[in-house]
PDB file of C-alpha atoms and ligand atoms in Angstrom:
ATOM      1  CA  UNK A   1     -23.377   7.461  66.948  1.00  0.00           C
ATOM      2  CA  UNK A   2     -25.065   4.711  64.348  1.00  0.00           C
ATOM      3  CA  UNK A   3     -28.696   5.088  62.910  1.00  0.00           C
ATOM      4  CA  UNK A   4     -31.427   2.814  62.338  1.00  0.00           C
ATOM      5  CA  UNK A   5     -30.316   2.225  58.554  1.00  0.00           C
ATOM      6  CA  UNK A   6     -26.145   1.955  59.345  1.00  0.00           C
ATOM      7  CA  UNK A   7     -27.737  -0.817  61.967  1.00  0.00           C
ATOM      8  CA  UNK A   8     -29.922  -2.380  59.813  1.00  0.00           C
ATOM      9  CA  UNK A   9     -26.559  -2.861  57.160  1.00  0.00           C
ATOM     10  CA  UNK A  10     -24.914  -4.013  60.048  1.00  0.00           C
ATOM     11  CA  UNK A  11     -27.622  -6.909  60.908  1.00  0.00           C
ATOM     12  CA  UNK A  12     -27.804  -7.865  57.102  1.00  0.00           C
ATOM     13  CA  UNK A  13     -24.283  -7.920  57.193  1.00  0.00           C
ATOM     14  CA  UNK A  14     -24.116 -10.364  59.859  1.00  0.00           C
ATOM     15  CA  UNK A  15     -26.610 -12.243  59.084  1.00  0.00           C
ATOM     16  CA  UNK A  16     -24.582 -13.304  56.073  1.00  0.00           C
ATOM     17  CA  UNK A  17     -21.579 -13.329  57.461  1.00  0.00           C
ATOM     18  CA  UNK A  18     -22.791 -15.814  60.187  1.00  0.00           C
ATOM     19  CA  UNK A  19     -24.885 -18.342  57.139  1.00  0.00           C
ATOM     20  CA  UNK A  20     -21.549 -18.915  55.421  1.00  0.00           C
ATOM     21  CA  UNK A  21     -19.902 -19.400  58.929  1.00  0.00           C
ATOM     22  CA  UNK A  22     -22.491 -22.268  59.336  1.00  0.00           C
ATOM     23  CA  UNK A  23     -21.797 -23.487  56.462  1.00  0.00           C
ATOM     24  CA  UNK A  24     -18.235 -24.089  57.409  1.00  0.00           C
ATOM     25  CA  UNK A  25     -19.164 -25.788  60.853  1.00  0.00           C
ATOM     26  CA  UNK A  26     -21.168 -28.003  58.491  1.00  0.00           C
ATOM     27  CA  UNK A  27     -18.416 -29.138  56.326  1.00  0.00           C
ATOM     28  CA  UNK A  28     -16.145 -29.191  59.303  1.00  0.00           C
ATOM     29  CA  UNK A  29     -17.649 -31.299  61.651  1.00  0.00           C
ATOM     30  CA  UNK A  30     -17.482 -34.514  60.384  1.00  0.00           C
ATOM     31  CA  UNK A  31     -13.784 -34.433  59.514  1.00  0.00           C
ATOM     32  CA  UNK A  32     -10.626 -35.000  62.049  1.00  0.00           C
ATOM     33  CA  UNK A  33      -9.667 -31.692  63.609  1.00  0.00           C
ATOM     34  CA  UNK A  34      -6.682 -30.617  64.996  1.00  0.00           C
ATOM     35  CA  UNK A  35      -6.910 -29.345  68.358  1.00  0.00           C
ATOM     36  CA  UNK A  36      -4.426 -26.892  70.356  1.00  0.00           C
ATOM     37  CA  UNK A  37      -5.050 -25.948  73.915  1.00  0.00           C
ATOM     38  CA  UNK A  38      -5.394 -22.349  74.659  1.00  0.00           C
ATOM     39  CA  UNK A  39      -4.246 -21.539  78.645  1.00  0.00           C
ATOM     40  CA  UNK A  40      -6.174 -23.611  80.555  1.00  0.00           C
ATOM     41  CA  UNK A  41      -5.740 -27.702  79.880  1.00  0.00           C
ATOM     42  CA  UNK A  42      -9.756 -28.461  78.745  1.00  0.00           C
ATOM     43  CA  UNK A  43      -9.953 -25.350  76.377  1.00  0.00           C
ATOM     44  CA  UNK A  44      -9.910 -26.874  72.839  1.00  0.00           C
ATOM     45  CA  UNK A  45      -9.205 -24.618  69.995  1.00  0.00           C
ATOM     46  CA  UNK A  46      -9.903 -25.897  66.107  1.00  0.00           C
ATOM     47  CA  UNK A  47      -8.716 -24.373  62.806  1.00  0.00           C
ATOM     48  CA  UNK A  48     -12.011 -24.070  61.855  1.00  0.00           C
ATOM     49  CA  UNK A  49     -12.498 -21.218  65.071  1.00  0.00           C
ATOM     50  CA  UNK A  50      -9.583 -19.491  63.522  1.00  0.00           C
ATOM     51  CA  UNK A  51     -10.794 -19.392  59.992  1.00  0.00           C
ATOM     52  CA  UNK A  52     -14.297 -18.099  60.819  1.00  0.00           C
ATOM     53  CA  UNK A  53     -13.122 -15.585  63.122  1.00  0.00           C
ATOM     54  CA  UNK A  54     -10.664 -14.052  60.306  1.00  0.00           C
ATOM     55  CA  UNK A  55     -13.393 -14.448  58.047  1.00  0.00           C
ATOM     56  CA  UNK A  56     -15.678 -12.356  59.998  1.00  0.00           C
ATOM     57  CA  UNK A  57     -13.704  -9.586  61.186  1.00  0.00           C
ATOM     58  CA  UNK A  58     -12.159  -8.526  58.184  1.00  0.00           C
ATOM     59  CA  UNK A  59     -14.988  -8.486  56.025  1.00  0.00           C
ATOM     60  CA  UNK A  60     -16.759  -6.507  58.912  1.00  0.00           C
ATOM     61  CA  UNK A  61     -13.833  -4.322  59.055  1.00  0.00           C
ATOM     62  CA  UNK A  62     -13.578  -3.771  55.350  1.00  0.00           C
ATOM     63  CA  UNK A  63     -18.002  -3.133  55.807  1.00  0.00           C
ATOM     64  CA  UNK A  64     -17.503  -0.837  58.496  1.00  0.00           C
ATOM     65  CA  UNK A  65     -13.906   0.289  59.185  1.00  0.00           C
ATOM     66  CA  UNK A  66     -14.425   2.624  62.116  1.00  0.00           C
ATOM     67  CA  UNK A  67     -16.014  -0.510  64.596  1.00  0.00           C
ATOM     68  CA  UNK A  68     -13.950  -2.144  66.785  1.00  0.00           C
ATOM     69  CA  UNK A  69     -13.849  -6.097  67.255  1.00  0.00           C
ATOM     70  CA  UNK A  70     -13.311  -8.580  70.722  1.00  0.00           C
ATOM     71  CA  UNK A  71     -12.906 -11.993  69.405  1.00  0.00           C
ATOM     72  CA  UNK A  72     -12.333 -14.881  70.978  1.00  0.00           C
ATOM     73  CA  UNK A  73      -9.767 -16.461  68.995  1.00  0.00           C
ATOM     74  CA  UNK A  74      -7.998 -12.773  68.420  1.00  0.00           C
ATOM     75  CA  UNK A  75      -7.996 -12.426  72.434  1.00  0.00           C
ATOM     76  CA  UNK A  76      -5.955 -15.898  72.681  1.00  0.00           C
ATOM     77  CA  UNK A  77      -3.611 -14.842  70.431  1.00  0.00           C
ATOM     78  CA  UNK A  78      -2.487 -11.537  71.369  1.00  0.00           C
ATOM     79  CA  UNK A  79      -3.591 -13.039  75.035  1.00  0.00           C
ATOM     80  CA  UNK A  80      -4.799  -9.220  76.221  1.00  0.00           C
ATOM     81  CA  UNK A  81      -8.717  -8.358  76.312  1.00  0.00           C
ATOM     82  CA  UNK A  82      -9.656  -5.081  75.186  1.00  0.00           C
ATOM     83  CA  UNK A  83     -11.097  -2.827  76.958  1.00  0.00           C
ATOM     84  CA  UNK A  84     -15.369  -1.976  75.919  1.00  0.00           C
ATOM     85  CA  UNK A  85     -15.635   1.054  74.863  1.00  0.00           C
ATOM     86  CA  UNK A  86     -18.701   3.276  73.339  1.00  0.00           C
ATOM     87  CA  UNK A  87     -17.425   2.942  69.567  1.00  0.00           C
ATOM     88  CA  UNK A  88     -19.681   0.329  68.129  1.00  0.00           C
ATOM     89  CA  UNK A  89     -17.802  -2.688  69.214  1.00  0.00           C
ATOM     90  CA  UNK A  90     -18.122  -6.536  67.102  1.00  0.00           C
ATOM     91  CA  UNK A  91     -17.854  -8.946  70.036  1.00  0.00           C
ATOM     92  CA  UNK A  92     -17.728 -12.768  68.557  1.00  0.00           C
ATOM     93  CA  UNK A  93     -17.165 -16.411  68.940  1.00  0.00           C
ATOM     94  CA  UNK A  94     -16.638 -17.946  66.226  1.00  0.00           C
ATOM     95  CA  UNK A  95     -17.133 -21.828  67.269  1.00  0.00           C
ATOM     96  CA  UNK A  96     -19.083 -21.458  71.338  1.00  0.00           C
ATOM     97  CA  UNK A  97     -19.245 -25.208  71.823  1.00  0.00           C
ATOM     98  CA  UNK A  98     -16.058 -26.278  70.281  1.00  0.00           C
ATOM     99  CA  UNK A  99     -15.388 -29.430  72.538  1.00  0.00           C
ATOM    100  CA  UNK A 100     -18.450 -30.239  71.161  1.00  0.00           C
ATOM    101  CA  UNK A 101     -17.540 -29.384  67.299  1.00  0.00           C
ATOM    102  CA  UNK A 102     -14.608 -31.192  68.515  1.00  0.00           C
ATOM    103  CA  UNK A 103     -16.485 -34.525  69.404  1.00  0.00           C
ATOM    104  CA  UNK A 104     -19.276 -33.945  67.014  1.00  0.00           C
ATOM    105  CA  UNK A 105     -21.965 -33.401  69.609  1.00  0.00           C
ATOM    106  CA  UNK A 106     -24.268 -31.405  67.600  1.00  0.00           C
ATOM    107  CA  UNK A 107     -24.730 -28.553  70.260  1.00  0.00           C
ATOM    108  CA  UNK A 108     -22.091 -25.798  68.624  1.00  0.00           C
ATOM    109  CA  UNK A 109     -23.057 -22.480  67.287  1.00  0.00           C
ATOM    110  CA  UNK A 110     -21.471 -19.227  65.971  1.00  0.00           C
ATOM    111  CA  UNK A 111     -22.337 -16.341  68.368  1.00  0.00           C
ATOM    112  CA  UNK A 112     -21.996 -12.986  66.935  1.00  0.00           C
ATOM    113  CA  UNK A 113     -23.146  -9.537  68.501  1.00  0.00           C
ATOM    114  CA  UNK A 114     -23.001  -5.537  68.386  1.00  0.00           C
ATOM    115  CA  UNK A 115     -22.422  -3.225  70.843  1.00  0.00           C
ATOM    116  CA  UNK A 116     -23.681   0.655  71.079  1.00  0.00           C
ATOM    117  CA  UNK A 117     -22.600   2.617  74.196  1.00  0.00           C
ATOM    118  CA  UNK A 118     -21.909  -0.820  75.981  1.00  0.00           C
ATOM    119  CA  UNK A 119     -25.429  -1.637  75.189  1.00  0.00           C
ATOM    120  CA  UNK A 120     -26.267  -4.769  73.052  1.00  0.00           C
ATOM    121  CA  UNK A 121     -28.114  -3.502  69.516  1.00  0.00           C
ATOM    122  CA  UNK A 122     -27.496  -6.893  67.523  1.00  0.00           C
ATOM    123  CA  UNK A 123     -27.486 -10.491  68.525  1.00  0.00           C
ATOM    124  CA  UNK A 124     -27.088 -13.785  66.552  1.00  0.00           C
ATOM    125  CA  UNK A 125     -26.452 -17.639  67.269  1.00  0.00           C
ATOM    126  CA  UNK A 126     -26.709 -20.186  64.851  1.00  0.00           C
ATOM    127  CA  UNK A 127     -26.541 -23.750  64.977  1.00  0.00           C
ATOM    128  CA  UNK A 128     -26.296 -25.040  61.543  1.00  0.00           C
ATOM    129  CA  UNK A 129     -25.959 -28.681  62.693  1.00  0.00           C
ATOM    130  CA  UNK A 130     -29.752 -28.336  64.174  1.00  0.00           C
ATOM    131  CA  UNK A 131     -30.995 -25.789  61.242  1.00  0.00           C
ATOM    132  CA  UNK A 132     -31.610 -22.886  64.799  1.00  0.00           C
ATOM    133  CA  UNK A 133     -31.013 -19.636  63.610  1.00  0.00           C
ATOM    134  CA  UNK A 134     -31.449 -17.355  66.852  1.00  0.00           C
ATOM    135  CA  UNK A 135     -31.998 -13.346  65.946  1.00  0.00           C
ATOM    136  CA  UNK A 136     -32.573 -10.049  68.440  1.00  0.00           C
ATOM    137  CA  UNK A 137     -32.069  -6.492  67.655  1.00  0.00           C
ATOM    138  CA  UNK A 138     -32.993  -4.130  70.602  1.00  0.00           C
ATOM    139  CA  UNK A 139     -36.519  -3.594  71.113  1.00  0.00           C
ATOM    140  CA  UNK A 140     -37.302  -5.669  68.702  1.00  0.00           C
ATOM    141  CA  UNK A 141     -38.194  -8.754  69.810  1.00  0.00           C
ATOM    142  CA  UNK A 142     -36.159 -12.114  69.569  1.00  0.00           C
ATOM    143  CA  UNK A 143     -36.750 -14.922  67.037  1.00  0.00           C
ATOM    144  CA  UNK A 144     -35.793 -18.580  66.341  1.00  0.00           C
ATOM    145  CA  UNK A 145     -35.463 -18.974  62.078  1.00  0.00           C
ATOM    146  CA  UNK A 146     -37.645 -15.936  61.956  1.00  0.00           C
ATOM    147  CA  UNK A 147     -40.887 -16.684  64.425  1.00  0.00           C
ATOM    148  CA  UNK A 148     -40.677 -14.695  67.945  1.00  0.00           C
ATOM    149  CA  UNK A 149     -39.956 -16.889  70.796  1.00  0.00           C
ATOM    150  CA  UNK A 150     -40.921 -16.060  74.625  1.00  0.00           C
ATOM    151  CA  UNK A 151     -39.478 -17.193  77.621  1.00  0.00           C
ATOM    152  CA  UNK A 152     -41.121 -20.145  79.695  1.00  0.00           C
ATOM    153  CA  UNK A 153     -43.730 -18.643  82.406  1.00  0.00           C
ATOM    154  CA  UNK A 154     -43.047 -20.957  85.250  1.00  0.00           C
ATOM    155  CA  UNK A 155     -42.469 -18.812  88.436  1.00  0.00           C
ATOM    156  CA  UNK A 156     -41.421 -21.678  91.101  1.00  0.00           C
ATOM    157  CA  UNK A 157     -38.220 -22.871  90.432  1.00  0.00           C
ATOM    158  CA  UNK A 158     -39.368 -26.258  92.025  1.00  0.00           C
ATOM    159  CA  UNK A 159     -41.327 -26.294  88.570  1.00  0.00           C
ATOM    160  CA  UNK A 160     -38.255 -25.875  86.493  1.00  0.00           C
ATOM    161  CA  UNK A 161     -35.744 -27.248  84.343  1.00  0.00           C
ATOM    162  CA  UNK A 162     -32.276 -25.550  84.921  1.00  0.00           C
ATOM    163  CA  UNK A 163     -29.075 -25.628  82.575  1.00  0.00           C
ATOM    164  CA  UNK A 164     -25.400 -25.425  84.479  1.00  0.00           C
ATOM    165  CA  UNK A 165     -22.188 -26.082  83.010  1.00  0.00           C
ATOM    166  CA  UNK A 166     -19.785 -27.771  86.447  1.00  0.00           C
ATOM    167  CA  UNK A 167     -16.562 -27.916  84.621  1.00  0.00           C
ATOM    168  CA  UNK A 168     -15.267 -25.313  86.711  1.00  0.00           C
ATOM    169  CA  UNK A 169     -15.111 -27.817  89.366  1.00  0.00           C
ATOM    170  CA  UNK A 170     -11.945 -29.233  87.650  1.00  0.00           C
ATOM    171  CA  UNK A 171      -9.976 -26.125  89.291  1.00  0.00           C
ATOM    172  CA  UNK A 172      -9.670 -27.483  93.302  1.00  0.00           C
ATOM    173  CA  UNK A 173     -10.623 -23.749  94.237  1.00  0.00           C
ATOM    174  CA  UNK A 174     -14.012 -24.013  92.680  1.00  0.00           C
ATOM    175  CA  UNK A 175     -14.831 -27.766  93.313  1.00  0.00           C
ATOM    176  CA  UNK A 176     -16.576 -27.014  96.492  1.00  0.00           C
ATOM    177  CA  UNK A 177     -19.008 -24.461  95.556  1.00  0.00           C
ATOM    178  CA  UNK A 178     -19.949 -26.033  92.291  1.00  0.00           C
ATOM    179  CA  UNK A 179     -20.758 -29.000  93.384  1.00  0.00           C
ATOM    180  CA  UNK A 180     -22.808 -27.528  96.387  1.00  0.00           C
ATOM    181  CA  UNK A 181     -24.421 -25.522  93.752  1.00  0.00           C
ATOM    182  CA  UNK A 182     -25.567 -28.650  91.623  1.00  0.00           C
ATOM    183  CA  UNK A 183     -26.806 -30.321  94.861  1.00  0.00           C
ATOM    184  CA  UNK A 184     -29.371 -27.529  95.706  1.00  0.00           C
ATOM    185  CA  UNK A 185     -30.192 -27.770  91.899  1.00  0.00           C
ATOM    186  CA  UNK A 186     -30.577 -31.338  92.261  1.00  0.00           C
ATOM    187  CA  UNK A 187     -32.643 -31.137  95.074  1.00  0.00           C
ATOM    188  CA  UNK A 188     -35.000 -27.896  94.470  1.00  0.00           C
ATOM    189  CA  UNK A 189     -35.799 -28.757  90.688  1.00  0.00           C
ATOM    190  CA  UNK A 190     -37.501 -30.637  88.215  1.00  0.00           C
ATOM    191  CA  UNK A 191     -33.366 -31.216  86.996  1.00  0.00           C
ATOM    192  CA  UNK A 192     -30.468 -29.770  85.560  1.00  0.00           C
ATOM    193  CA  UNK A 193     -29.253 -30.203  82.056  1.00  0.00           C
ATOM    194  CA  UNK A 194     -25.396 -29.626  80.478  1.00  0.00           C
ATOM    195  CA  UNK A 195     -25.029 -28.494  77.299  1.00  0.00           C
ATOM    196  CA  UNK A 196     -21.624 -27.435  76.802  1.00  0.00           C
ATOM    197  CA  UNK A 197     -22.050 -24.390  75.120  1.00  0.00           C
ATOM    198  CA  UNK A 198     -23.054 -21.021  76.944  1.00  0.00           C
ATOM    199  CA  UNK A 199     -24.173 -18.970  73.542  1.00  0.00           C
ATOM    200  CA  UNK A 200     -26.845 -21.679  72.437  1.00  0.00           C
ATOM    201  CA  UNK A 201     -28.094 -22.435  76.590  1.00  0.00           C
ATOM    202  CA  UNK A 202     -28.854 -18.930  76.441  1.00  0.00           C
ATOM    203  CA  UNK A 203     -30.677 -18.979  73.175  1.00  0.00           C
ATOM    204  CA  UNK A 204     -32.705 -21.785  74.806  1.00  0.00           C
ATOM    205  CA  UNK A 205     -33.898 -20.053  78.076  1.00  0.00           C
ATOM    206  CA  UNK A 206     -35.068 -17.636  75.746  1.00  0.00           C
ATOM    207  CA  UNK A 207     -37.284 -19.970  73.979  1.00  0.00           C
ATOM    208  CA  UNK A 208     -38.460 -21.813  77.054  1.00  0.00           C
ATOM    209  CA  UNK A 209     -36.603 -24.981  76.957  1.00  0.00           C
ATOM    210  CA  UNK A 210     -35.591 -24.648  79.953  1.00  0.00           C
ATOM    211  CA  UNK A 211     -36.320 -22.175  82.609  1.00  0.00           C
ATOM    212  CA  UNK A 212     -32.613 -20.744  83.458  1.00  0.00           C
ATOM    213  CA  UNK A 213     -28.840 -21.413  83.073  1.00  0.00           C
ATOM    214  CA  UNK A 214     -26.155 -20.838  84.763  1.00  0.00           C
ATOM    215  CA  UNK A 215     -22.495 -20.693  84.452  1.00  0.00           C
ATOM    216  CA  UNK A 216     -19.200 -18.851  85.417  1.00  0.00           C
ATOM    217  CA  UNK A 217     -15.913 -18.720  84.095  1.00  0.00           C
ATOM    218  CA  UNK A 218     -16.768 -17.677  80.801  1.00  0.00           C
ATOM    219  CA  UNK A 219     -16.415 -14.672  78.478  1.00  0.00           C
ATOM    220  CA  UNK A 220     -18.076 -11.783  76.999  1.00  0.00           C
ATOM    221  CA  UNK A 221     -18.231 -13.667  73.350  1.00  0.00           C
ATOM    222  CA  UNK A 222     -19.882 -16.538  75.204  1.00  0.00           C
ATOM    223  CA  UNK A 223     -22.696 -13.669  76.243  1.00  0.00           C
ATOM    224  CA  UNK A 224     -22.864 -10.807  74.965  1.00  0.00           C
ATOM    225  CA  UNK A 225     -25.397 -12.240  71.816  1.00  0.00           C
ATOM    226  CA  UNK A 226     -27.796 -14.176  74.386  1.00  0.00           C
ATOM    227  CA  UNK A 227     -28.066 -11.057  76.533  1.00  0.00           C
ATOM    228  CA  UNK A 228     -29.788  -9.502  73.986  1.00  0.00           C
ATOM    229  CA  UNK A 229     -31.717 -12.819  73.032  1.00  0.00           C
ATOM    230  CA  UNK A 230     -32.872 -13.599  76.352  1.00  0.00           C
ATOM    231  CA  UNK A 231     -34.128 -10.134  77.049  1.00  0.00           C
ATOM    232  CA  UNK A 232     -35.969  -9.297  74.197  1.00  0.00           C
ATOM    233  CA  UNK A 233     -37.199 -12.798  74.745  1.00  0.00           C
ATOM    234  CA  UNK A 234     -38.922 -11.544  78.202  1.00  0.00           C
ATOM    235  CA  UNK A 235     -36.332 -13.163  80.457  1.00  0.00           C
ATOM    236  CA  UNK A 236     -33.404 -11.454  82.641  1.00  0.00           C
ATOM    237  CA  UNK A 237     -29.694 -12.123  82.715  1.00  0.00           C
ATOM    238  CA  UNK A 238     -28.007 -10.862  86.058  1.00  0.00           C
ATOM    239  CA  UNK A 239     -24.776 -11.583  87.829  1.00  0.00           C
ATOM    240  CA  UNK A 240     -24.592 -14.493  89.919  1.00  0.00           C
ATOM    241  CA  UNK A 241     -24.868 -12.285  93.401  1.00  0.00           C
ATOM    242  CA  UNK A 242     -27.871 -10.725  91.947  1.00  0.00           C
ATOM    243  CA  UNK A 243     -26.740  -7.397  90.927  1.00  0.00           C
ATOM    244  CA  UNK A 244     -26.371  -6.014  86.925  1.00  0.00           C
ATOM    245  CA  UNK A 245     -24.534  -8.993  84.795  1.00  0.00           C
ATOM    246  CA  UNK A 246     -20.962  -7.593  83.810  1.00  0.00           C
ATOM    247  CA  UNK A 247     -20.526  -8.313  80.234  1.00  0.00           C
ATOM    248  CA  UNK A 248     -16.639  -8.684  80.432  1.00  0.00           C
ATOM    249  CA  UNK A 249     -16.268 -10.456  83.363  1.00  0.00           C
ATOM    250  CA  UNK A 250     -19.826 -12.908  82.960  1.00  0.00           C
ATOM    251  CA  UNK A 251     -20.772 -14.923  86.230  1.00  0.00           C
ATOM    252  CA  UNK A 252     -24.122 -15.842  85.121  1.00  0.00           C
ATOM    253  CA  UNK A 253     -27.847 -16.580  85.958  1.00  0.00           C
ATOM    254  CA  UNK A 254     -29.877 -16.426  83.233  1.00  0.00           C
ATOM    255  CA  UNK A 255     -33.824 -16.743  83.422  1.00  0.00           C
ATOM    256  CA  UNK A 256     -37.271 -16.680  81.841  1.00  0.00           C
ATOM    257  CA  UNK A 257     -38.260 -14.318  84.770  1.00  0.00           C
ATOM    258  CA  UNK A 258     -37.262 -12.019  87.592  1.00  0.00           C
ATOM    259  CA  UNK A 259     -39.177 -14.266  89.898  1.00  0.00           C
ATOM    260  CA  UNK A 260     -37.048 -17.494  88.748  1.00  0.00           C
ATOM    261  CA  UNK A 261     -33.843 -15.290  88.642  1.00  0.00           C
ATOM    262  CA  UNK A 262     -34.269 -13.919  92.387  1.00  0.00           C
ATOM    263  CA  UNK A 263     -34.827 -17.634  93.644  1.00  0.00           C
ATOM    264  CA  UNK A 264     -31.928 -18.676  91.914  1.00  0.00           C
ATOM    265  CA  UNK A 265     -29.394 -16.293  93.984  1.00  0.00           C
ATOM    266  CA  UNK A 266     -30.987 -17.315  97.221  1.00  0.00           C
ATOM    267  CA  UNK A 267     -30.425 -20.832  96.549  1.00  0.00           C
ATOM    268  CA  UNK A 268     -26.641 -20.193  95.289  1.00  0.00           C
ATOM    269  CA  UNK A 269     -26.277 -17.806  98.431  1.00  0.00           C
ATOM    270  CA  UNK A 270     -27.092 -21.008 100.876  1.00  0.00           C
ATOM    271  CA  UNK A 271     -25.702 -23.052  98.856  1.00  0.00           C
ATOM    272  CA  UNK A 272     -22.517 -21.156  99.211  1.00  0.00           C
ATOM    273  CA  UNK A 273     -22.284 -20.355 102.266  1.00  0.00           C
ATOM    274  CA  UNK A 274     -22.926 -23.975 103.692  1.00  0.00           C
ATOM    275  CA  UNK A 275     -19.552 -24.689 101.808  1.00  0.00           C
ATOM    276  CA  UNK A 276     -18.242 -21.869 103.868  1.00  0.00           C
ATOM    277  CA  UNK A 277     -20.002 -23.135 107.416  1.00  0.00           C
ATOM    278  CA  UNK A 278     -18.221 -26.563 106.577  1.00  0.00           C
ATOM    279  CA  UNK A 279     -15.299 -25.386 105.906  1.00  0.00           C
ATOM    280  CA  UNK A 280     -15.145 -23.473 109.120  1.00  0.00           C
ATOM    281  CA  UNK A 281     -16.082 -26.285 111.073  1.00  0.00           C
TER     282      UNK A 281
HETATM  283  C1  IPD B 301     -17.151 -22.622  75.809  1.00  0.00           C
HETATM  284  C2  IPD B 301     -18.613 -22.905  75.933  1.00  0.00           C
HETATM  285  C3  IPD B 301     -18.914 -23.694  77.178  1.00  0.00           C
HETATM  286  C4  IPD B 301     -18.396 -23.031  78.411  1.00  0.00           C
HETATM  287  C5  IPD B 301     -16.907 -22.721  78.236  1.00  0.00           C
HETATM  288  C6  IPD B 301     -16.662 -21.899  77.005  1.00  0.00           C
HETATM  289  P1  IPD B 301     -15.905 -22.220  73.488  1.00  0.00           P
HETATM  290  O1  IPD B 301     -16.882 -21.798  74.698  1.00  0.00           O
HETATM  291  O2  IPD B 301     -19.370 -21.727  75.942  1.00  0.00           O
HETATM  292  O3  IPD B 301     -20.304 -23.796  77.334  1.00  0.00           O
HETATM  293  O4  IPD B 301     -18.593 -23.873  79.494  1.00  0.00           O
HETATM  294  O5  IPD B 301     -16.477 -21.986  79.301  1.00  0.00           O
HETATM  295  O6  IPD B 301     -15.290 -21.648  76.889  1.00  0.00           O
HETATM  296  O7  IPD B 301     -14.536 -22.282  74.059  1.00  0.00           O
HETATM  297  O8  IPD B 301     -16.374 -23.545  73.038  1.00  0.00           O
HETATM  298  O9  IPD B 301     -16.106 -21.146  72.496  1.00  0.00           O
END
């Protein structure tokens, strides 16, 4: 169990913790960075992910020694993902938009959220490079540098603007679908945008830059932050089929509304299965 005051440490905690971590993308992202792969060949890892991630979990741990932490860069490393549990859980990315970090495309953020019973009490992203300081705490309503922000209130997704991320389509498996995807995107809205980082697109369906996102192939430190964000923001984050989003295993549609979100999964569904019809024929 946590109360109101222990969570109320824990967001002024963070909140620190997550201003001096901007201040290290900052200095960092001008200077020549070297890069490792992690796993997969496109995955870029920086020193700078490592030294904000260390940074943040051990003065969280020394804060608040009985919480538990899944971290991106920590997850890499010991290459096993931990299982959520109900102990109030730290779940963070350190750099979400490294490749851009990488290339100095000024879309990169530090995403950094709490979990209660599986359920999302805290959220933060921050963008130091564009000053965007994105806040939520449950029930509580969701902010952008301290002034509430609302989802968009367009209902016909012919009327929107929708975010998707196609580098999945590298892997041969997933080529197919994605691409089918973007085509009924391409054809059904106003037109799709790529921002290369999952935290911050999140942060901005929530403050009606666009009207939904979507993505798959990503991780529960690319989410877990903008869940909160986007729902106390009025919009709804499900799973791509249209059932409850799974925060550990994230396939992703993210919208200002239900009405948005639900038009979203029929288009995917056709979209999807005239890959299938095509490949049967
Ligand atoms: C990446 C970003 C990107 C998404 C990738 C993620 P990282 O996170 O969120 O938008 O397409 O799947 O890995 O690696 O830069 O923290």
């Amino acid at each position: 169990m946590i109360d109101m005051k222990e969570l109320d440490e824990c967001y002024r905690v963070a909140e620190e913790l997550v201003l001096y971590a901007g201040k290290v993308i900052e200095d960092g992202i001008n200077t020549k960075k070297s890069t490792k792969i992690k796993g997969i060949d496109w995955d870029l890892v920086t020193e700078y992910d490592r030294k904000i991630e260390d940074k943040l979990i051990k003065q969280l741990s020394a804060q608040f020694p009985s919480h538990k932490f899944i971290g991106e860069e920590t997850v890499a490393k010991e290459d096993r993902l931990p299982q959520l549990t109900n102990d109030p859980t730290w779940i963070i990315d350190p750099i979400d938009g490294t490749t851009n970090f990488v290339h100095r495309f000024p879309h990169t953020c530090i995403s950094v959220a709490l979990l209660v019973d599986k359920k999302v009490e805290i959220g933060i992203i921050y963008n130091p490079l564009m000053r965007q300081f994105f806040s939520a705490r449950r029930h509580c309503g969701a902010f952008l540098n301290g002034k509430p922000i609302k989802t968009s209130d367009v209902k016909d997704v012919s009327q929107s603007l929708v975010a998707m991320e196609p580098w999945l389509a590298k892997d041969p498996q997933h080529l197919a679908s994605v691409y089918s995807r973007m085509h009924a995107l391409i054809q059904n809205t106003h037109g799709i945008r790529s921002l290369g980082t999952a935290a911050l697109t999140l942060c901005y369906v929530a403050m009606g830059a666009v009207e939904a996102y979507h993505i798959e192939g990503i991780d529960a430190w690319d989410v877990a932050a903008g869940k909160l964000i986007i729902e106390e923001a009025g919009g709804i984050i499900i799973d791509t089929a249209g059932g409850e989003l799974d925060i550990m295993t994230p396939k992703v549609i993210a919208a200002c509304n239900q009405q948005i979100s639900q038009q979203l999964v029929d288009l995917f569904k056709k979209a999807d299965s005239n890959v299938l019809n095509k490949n049967l024929t």
